[in-house]
Coordinates of C-alpha atoms and ligand atoms in Angstrom, one line a residue:
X1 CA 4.5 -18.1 -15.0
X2 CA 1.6 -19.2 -12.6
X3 CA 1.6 -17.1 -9.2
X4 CA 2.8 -20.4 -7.4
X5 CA 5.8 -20.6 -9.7
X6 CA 6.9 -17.1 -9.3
X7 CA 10.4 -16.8 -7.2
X8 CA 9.1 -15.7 -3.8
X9 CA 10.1 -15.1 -0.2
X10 CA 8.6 -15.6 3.1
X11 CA 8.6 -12.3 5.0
X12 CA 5.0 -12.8 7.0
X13 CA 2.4 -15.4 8.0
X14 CA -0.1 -15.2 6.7
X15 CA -3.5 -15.0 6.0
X16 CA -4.2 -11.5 8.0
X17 CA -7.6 -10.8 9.7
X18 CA -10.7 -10.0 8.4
X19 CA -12.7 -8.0 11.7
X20 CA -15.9 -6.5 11.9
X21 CA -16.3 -2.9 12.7
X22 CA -19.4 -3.4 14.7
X23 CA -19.2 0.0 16.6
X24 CA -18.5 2.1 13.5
X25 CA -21.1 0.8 11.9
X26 CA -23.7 1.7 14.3
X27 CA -22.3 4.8 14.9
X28 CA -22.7 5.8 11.1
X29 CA -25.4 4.1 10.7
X30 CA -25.3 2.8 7.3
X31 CA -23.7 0.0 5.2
X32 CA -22.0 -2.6 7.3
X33 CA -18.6 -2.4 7.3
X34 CA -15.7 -4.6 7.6
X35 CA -11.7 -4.4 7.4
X36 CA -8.6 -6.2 6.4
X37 CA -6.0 -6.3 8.6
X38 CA -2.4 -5.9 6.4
X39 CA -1.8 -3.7 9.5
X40 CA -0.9 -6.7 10.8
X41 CA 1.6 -8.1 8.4
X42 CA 4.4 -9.1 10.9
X43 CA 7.6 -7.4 9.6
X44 CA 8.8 -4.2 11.7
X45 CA 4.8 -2.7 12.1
X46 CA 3.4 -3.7 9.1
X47 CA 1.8 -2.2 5.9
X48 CA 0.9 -3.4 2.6
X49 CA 4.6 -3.5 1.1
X50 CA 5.5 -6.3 2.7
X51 CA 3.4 -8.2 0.4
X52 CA 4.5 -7.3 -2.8
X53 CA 8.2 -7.2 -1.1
X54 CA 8.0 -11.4 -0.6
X55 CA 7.8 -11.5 -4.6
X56 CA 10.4 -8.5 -5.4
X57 CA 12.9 -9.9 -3.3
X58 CA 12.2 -13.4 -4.6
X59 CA 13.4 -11.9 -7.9
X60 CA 16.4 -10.4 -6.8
X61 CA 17.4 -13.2 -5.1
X62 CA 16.9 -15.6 -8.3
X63 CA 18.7 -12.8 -9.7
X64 CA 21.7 -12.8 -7.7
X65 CA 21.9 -8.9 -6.7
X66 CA 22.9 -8.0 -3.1
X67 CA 21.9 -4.6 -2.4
X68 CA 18.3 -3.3 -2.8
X69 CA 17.9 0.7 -3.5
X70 CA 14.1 2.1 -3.7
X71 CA 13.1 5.4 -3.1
X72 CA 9.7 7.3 -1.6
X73 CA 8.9 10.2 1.1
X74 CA 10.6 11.2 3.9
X75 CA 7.9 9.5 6.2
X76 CA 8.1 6.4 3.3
X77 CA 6.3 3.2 4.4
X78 CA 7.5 1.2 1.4
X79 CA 11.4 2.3 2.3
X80 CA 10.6 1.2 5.9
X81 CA 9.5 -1.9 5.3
X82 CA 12.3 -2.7 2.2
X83 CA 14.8 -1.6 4.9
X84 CA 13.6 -4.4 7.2
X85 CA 12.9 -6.6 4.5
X86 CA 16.7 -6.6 3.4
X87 CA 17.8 -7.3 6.9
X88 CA 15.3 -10.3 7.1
X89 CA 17.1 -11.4 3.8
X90 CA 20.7 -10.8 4.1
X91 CA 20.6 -8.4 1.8
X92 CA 22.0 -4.6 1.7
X93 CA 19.6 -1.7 1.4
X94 CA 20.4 2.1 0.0
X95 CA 17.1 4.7 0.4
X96 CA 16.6 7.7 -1.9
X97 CA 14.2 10.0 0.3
X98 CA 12.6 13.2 -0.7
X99 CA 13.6 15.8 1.7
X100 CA 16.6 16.7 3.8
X101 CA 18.2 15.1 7.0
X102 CA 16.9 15.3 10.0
X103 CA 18.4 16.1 13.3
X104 CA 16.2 13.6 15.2
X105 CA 15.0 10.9 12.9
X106 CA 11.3 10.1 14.1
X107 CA 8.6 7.5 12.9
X108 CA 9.1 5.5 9.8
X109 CA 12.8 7.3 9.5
X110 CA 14.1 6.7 13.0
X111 CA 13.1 2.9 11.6
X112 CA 15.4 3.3 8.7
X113 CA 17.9 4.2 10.4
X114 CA 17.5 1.4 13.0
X115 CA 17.6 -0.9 10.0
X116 CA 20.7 0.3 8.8
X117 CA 19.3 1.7 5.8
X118 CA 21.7 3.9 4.0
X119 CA 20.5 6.9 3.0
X120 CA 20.5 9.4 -0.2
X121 CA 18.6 12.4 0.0
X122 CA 17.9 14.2 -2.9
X123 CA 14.5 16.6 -4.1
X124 CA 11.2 14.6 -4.8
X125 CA 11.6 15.3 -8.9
X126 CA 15.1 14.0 -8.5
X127 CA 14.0 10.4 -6.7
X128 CA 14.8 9.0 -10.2
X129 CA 17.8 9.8 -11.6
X130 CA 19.4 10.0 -7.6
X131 CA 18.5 5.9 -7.9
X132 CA 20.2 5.6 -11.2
X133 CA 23.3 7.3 -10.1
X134 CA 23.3 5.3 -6.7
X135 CA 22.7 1.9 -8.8
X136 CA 25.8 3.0 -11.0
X137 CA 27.8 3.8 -8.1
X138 CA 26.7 0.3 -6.5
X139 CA 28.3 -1.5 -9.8
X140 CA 31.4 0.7 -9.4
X141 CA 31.9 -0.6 -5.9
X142 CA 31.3 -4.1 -7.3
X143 CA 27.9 -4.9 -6.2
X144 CA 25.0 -6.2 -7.4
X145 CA 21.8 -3.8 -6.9
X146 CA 18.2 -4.3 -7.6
X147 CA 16.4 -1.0 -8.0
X148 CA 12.6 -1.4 -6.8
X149 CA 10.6 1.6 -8.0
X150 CA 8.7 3.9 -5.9
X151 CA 5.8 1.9 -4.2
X152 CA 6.8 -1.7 -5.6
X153 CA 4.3 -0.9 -8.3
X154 CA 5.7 -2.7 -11.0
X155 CA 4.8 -6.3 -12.3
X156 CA 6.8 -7.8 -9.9
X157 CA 5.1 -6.6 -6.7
X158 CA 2.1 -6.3 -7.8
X159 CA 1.4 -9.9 -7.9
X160 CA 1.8 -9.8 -4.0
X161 CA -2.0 -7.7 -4.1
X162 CA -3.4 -10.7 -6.8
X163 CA -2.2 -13.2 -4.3
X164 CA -3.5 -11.0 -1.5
X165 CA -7.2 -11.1 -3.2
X166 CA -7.2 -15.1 -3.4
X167 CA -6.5 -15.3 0.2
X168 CA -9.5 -12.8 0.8
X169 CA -11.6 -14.8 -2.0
X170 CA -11.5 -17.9 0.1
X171 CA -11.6 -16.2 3.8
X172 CA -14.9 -14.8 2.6
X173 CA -16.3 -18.1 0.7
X174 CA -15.2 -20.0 4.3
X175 CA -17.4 -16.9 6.1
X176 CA -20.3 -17.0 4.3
X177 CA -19.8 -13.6 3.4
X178 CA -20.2 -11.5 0.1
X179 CA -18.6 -8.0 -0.1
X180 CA -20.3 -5.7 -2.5
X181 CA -17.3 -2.9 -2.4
X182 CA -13.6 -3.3 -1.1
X183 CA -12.6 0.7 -0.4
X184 CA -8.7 1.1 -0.6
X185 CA -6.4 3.9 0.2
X186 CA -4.2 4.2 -3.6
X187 CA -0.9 6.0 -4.4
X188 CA 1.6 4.1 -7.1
X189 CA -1.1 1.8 -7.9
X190 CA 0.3 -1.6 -7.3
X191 CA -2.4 -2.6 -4.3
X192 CA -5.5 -1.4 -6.4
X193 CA -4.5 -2.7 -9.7
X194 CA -3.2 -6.1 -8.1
X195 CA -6.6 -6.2 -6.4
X196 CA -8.2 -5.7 -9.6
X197 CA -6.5 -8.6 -11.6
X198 CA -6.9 -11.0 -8.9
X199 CA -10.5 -10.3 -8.4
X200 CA -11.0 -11.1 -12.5
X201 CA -8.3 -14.6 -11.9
X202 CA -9.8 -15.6 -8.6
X203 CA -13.8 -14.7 -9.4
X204 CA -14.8 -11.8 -6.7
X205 CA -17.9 -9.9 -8.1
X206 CA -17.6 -6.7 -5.9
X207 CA -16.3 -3.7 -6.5
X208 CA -12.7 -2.1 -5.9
X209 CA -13.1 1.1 -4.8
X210 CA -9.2 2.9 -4.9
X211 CA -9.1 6.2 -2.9
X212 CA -6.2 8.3 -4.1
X213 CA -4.0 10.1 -1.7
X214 CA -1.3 11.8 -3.8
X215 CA -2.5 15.1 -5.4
X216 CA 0.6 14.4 -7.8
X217 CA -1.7 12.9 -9.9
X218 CA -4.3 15.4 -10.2
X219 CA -7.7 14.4 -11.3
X220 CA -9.6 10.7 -12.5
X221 CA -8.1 11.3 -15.9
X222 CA -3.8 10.8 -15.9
X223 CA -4.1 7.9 -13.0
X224 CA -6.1 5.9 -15.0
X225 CA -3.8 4.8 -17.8
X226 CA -1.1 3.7 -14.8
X227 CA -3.6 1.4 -13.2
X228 CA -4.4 -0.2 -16.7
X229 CA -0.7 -0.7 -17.8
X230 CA 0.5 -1.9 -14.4
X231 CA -2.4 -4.5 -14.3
X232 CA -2.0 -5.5 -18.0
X233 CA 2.2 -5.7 -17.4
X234 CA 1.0 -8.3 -14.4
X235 CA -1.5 -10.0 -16.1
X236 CA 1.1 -10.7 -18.7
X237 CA 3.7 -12.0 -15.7
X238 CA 0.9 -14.5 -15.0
X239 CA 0.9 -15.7 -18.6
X240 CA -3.1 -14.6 -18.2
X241 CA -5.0 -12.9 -21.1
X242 CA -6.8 -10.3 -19.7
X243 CA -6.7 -7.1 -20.8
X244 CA -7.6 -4.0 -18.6
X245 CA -8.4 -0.6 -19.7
X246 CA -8.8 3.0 -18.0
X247 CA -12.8 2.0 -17.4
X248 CA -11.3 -0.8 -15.6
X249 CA -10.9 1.0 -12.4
X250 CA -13.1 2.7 -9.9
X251 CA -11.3 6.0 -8.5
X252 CA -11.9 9.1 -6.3
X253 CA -9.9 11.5 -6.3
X254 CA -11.8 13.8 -3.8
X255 CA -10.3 13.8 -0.6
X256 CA -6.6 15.2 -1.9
X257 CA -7.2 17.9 0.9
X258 CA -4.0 19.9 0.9
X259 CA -2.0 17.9 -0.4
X260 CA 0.8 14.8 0.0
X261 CA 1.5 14.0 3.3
X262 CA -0.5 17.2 4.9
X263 CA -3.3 16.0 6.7
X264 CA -6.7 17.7 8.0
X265 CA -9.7 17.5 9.6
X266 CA -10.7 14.8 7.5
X267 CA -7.7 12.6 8.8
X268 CA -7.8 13.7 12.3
X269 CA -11.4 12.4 12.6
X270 CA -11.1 9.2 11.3
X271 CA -7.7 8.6 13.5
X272 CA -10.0 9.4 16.4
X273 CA -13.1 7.5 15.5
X274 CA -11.3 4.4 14.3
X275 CA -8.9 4.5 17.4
X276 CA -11.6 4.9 19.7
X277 CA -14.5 3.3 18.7
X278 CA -12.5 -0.1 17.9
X279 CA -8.9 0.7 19.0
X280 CA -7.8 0.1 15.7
X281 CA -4.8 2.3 14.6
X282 CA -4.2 4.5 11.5
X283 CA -1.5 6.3 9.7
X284 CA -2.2 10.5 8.9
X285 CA -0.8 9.8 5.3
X286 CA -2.3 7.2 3.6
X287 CA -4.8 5.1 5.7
X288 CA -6.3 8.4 7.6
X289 CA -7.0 9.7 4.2
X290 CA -9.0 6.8 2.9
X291 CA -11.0 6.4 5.6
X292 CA -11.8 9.4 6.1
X293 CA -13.2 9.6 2.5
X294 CA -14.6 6.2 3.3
X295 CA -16.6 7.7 6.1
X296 CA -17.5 10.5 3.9
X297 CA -19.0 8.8 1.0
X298 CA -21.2 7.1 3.7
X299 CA -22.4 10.3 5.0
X300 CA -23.5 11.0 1.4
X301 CA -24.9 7.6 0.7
X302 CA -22.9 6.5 -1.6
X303 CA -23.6 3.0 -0.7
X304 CA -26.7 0.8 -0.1
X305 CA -27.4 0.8 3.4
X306 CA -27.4 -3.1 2.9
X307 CA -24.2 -3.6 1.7
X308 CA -20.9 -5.1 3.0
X309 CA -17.9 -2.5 2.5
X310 CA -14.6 -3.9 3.2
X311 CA -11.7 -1.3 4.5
X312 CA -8.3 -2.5 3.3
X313 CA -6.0 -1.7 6.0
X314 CA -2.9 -0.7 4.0
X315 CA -0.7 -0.1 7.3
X316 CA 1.2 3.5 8.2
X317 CA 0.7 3.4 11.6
X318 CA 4.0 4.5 12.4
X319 CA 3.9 7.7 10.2
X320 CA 2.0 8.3 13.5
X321 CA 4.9 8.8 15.5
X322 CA 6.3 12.1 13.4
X323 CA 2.7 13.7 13.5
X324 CA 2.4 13.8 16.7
X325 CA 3.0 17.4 17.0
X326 CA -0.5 17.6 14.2
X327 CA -2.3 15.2 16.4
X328 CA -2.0 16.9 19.7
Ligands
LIG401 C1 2.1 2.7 -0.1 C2 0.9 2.7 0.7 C3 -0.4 2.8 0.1 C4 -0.6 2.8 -1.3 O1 -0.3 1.6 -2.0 P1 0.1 1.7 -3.5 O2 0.3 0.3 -3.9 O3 1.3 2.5 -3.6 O4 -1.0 2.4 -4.3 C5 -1.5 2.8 1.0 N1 -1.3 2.8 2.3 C6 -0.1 2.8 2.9 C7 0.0 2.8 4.4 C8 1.1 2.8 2.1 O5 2.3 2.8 2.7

């Protein structure tokens, strides 16, 4: 089906912001540099799930389930937001979070909770089969669940991020302005491949530049197949022909530091420049990360100094909220 036909709901306005970062520019003194605001997405603090939500719910909903069930971190920005998304939806919502309970829920957990999100804790290698046995257990108790997998990275969410690069397509043709490389903070792949398919539909010449933040998938070489198949299963949802493969994709995986969810030095400096030097906000896990690298590669001179780099702000600032002991 065409992306307008696609069973959708409404769960932000949009389009979000495209800003300048005028004062982080000069301060590193090289390409100019420009960001994206899904920060700003307006459902319960924001973050790039929300798009690709709009479409997943749209298809449970023309699908008649009731009760949602996804799974992610502890500190999980996707669960969050599906928790919130539910409630905006009439619809129930069951977590699978890696990790145990905690005795004072804080940041994106404390939000769960005030969702009403009910919760299954289980180890991170179990996420899987702890949603299949929670999706059986749903069907015993007579309801109808739809299981969204980790991220919303399957071909239903993902055409959130293709619909998310036609509205930048035509802020930038309405601002004059070409963007030689988008930089964007990449985990499950959905935002980075959906990027990359609507960038071939909707003609944007630039580069998309995915920063990986989850040393699960060590190294260029196992991601690369994911991005390929999750684009190509998308492409095929928009009854387009394109074909993707691994060389399809532009990915660093260089600023893993220690690990998922443990941030550094890296992080901690581009919390404080970003805050402030434009009192913008971002998350240790994911956002932190990828600018931080972002900042790096400048440093190096990665880029022409006469390019246009655009930050995709993927959201996460509340993951601040159970760092703060890290931060201060
Ligand atoms: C999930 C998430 C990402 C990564 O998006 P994927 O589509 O999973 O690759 C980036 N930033 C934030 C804040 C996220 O929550």
């Amino acid at each position: 089906m065409k992306i307008d036909q696609l069973p959708k709901v409404s769960l932000t306005q949009l389009k979000t912001p495209i800003e300048v970062l005028k004062n982080l520019t000069q301060k590193l003194n090289g390409p100019s540099l420009y960001i994206k605001r899904d920060d700003l997405t307006d459902l319960a603090l924001g973050g790039n799930k929300t798009r690709k939500l709009e479409y997943l719910i749209g298809d449970a909903k023309q699908k008649r389930a009731n009760t949602l069930i996804t799974a992610g971190g502890i500190q999980s920005n996707h669960c969050r937001l599906t928790a919130a998304a539910a409630c905006k939806t009439g619809l129930d919502c069951e977590l699978v979070l890696a990790g145990s309970k905690a005795e004072k829920p804080n940041g994106n957990l404390l939000l769960d909770e005030i969702f009403g999100a009910k919760i299954n804790w289980c180890e991170r290698d179990q996420r899987e089969a702890t949603m299949n046995l929670v999706v059986e257990r749903l069907q015993q108790e007579g309801k109808r669940p739809y299981m969204i997998p980790v991220g919303g990275s399957n071909e239903v969410g993902t055409v959130g991020y293709v619909a998310a690069m036609k509205e930048l397509k035509e802020q930038i043709d309405a601002m004059n302005l070409t963007i030689d490389t988008i930089v964007v903070a990449s985990s499950s792949g959905g935002t980075h491949a959906g990027l990359q398919l609507g960038a071939k539909l909707f003609g944007f010449d630039g580069t998309i530049l995915g920063l990986s933040i989850d040393q699960v998938k060590i190294g260029v070489d196992s991601f690369l197949p994911v991005l390929a198949k999750i684009a190509n299963a998308t492409a095929e949802r928009l009854e387009s022909d394109i074909v993707f493969r691994e060389d399809s994709f532009q990915l660093i995986c260089d600023y893993l530091g220690d690990g998922y969810a443990i941030p550094g030095e890296m992080e901690r400096e581009a919390i404080q420049l970003l805050s402030r030097l434009e009192g913008i906000l971002l998350g240790p896990v994911y956002t932190a990360r990828a600018m931080g690298g972002l900042i790096d590669l400048i440093r190096q001179g990665y880029f022409e100094s006469n390019h246009n780099i655009l930050f995709w702000h993927t959201g996460g600032v509340p993951e601040l909220f159970a760092y703060n002991e890290w931060i201060c």
